[in-house]
């Protein structure tokens, strides 16, 4: 995009009879690739108003205006997707962590309920005796076992 606008700025300076003040603005904003990159960055971050930047290339330059709007639209969409992706990934991570914590809490609660002699050790007999209890059903559902 910077190359395009540098080219457009150079063409505008060569073809148009404009005041020296406008020429100075065009040179400062679009006269080199570096200044074009800076102008495009300023347009995206609010450092310079879009209208001012595009008007300095000539108000009747439809191609420059169209390309500038495509650049702004593309850049805004990229930023929106980036920010949205960060938030969605963060939310998904929190949900995963909450799910894992819930599974652990459910397992501890379920196994405490079926520990018949309350000695903190779950034997095969205690486990087998409680396979059809609500506590085991909750645990199986929490870990994704559907019987």
Short mmCIF file of C-alpha atoms in Angstrom, two decimals:
data_model
loop_
_atom_site.label_atom_id
_atom_site.label_comp_id
_atom_site.label_asym_id
_atom_site.label_seq_id
_atom_site.Cartn_x
_atom_site.Cartn_y
_atom_site.Cartn_z
CA UNK A 1 0.00 0.00 0.00
CA UNK A 2 2.84 2.38 0.84
CA UNK A 3 4.37 1.91 -2.63
CA UNK A 4 1.05 2.67 -4.28
CA UNK A 5 0.50 5.86 -2.30
CA UNK A 6 4.09 7.01 -2.81
CA UNK A 7 3.57 6.56 -6.55
CA UNK A 8 0.24 8.40 -6.43
CA UNK A 9 1.81 11.25 -4.46
CA UNK A 10 4.65 11.55 -6.96
CA UNK A 11 2.22 11.56 -9.90
CA UNK A 12 0.09 14.19 -8.18
CA UNK A 13 3.12 16.42 -7.62
CA UNK A 14 4.25 16.08 -11.24
CA UNK A 15 0.89 16.49 -12.93
CA UNK A 16 -0.99 19.02 -10.88
CA UNK A 17 -0.48 22.72 -10.53
CA UNK A 18 -0.94 23.13 -6.82
CA UNK A 19 0.17 25.56 -4.17
CA UNK A 20 3.55 24.99 -2.60
CA UNK A 21 1.89 24.44 0.78
CA UNK A 22 -0.08 21.48 -0.61
CA UNK A 23 3.04 20.15 -2.35
CA UNK A 24 4.89 20.27 0.96
CA UNK A 25 2.08 18.33 2.66
CA UNK A 26 2.01 15.70 -0.10
CA UNK A 27 5.80 15.32 0.07
CA UNK A 28 5.65 15.02 3.87
CA UNK A 29 2.83 12.45 3.82
CA UNK A 30 3.42 10.49 0.61
CA UNK A 31 6.79 11.63 -0.77
CA UNK A 32 8.72 8.52 0.26
CA UNK A 33 7.95 4.96 1.23
CA UNK A 34 8.83 5.74 4.83
CA UNK A 35 6.52 8.74 4.98
CA UNK A 36 3.75 6.74 3.28
CA UNK A 37 4.12 3.96 5.87
CA UNK A 38 4.00 6.56 8.62
CA UNK A 39 0.91 8.20 7.10
CA UNK A 40 -0.87 4.84 6.79
CA UNK A 41 0.06 3.99 10.37
CA UNK A 42 -1.20 7.37 11.56
CA UNK A 43 -4.46 6.83 9.67
CA UNK A 44 -4.97 3.50 11.45
CA UNK A 45 -4.08 4.72 14.93
CA UNK A 46 -5.83 8.08 14.91
CA UNK A 47 -2.64 10.13 14.53
CA UNK A 48 -4.03 11.83 11.43
CA UNK A 49 -7.54 12.15 10.07
CA UNK A 50 -8.25 9.95 7.03
CA UNK A 51 -9.95 12.74 5.14
CA UNK A 52 -6.94 15.04 5.40
CA UNK A 53 -4.52 12.37 4.20
CA UNK A 54 -6.60 11.42 1.17
CA UNK A 55 -7.52 15.02 0.25
CA UNK A 56 -3.85 15.91 -0.02
CA UNK A 57 -3.53 13.41 -2.89
CA UNK A 58 -6.18 15.25 -4.85
CA UNK A 59 -9.90 15.32 -4.24
CA UNK A 60 -10.80 13.92 -7.65
CA UNK A 61 -8.36 10.99 -7.48
CA UNK A 62 -10.91 8.18 -7.27
CA UNK A 63 -8.36 5.37 -7.48
CA UNK A 64 -6.34 6.66 -4.51
CA UNK A 65 -9.50 7.18 -2.49
CA UNK A 66 -10.76 3.68 -3.27
CA UNK A 67 -7.42 2.01 -2.48
CA UNK A 68 -7.13 4.03 0.74
CA UNK A 69 -10.57 2.86 1.88
CA UNK A 70 -9.70 -0.72 0.99
CA UNK A 71 -6.52 -0.39 3.07
CA UNK A 72 -8.43 1.03 6.05
CA UNK A 73 -11.16 -1.62 5.78
CA UNK A 74 -8.63 -4.45 5.48
CA UNK A 75 -6.56 -3.14 8.39
CA UNK A 76 -9.56 -2.65 10.65
CA UNK A 77 -10.81 -6.17 9.88
CA UNK A 78 -7.38 -7.63 10.67
CA UNK A 79 -7.30 -5.76 13.98
CA UNK A 80 -10.84 -6.80 14.86
CA UNK A 81 -10.06 -10.45 14.07
CA UNK A 82 -6.88 -10.28 16.12
CA UNK A 83 -8.59 -8.76 19.16
CA UNK A 84 -11.57 -11.11 18.84
CA UNK A 85 -9.22 -14.09 18.59
CA UNK A 86 -7.40 -13.08 21.76
CA UNK A 87 -10.66 -12.76 23.69
CA UNK A 88 -12.11 -16.00 22.34
CA UNK A 89 -8.93 -17.93 23.13
CA UNK A 90 -8.89 -16.49 26.66
CA UNK A 91 -12.53 -17.41 27.20
CA UNK A 92 -11.96 -20.93 25.86
CA UNK A 93 -8.99 -21.39 28.20
CA UNK A 94 -11.04 -20.27 31.20
CA UNK A 95 -13.88 -22.63 30.25
CA UNK A 96 -11.42 -25.54 29.91
CA UNK A 97 -9.90 -24.77 33.32
CA UNK A 98 -13.36 -24.49 34.90
CA UNK A 99 -14.40 -27.80 33.36
CA UNK A 100 -11.26 -29.52 34.67
CA UNK A 101 -11.82 -28.06 38.14
CA UNK A 102 -15.45 -29.19 38.11
CA UNK A 103 -14.45 -32.74 37.14
CA UNK A 104 -11.96 -32.86 40.02
CA UNK A 105 -14.52 -31.49 42.51
CA UNK A 106 -17.14 -33.97 41.29
CA UNK A 107 -14.69 -36.90 41.54
CA UNK A 108 -13.64 -35.99 45.08
CA UNK A 109 -17.24 -35.51 46.17
CA UNK A 110 -18.41 -38.74 44.50
CA UNK A 111 -15.60 -40.85 45.90
CA UNK A 112 -16.12 -39.48 49.41
CA UNK A 113 -19.80 -40.45 49.18
CA UNK A 114 -19.08 -44.05 48.17
CA UNK A 115 -16.27 -44.60 50.71
CA UNK A 116 -18.47 -46.74 53.00
CA UNK A 117 -16.06 -47.10 55.93
CA UNK A 118 -14.83 -43.46 55.66
CA UNK A 119 -11.17 -44.50 55.83
CA UNK A 120 -10.12 -42.42 52.80
CA UNK A 121 -9.42 -45.52 50.73
CA UNK A 122 -11.80 -46.66 48.02
CA UNK A 123 -11.75 -50.41 47.60
CA UNK A 124 -12.88 -52.34 44.55
CA UNK A 125 -15.80 -53.69 46.57
CA UNK A 126 -16.94 -50.18 47.59
CA UNK A 127 -16.53 -48.99 44.02
CA UNK A 128 -18.47 -51.92 42.52
CA UNK A 129 -21.23 -51.62 45.11
CA UNK A 130 -21.88 -48.00 44.12
CA UNK A 131 -21.67 -48.14 40.33
CA UNK A 132 -25.38 -47.36 39.94
CA UNK A 133 -25.60 -44.62 42.62
CA UNK A 134 -26.32 -40.96 41.84
CA UNK A 135 -22.78 -40.05 42.98
CA UNK A 136 -21.21 -42.35 40.36
CA UNK A 137 -23.65 -41.18 37.70
CA UNK A 138 -22.61 -37.55 38.38
CA UNK A 139 -18.95 -38.52 38.16
CA UNK A 140 -19.39 -40.49 34.94
CA UNK A 141 -21.34 -37.61 33.38
CA UNK A 142 -18.65 -35.11 34.44
CA UNK A 143 -15.87 -37.12 32.77
CA UNK A 144 -17.95 -37.81 29.67
CA UNK A 145 -18.84 -41.47 30.27
CA UNK A 146 -22.39 -42.16 29.14
CA UNK A 147 -23.73 -45.54 30.16
#
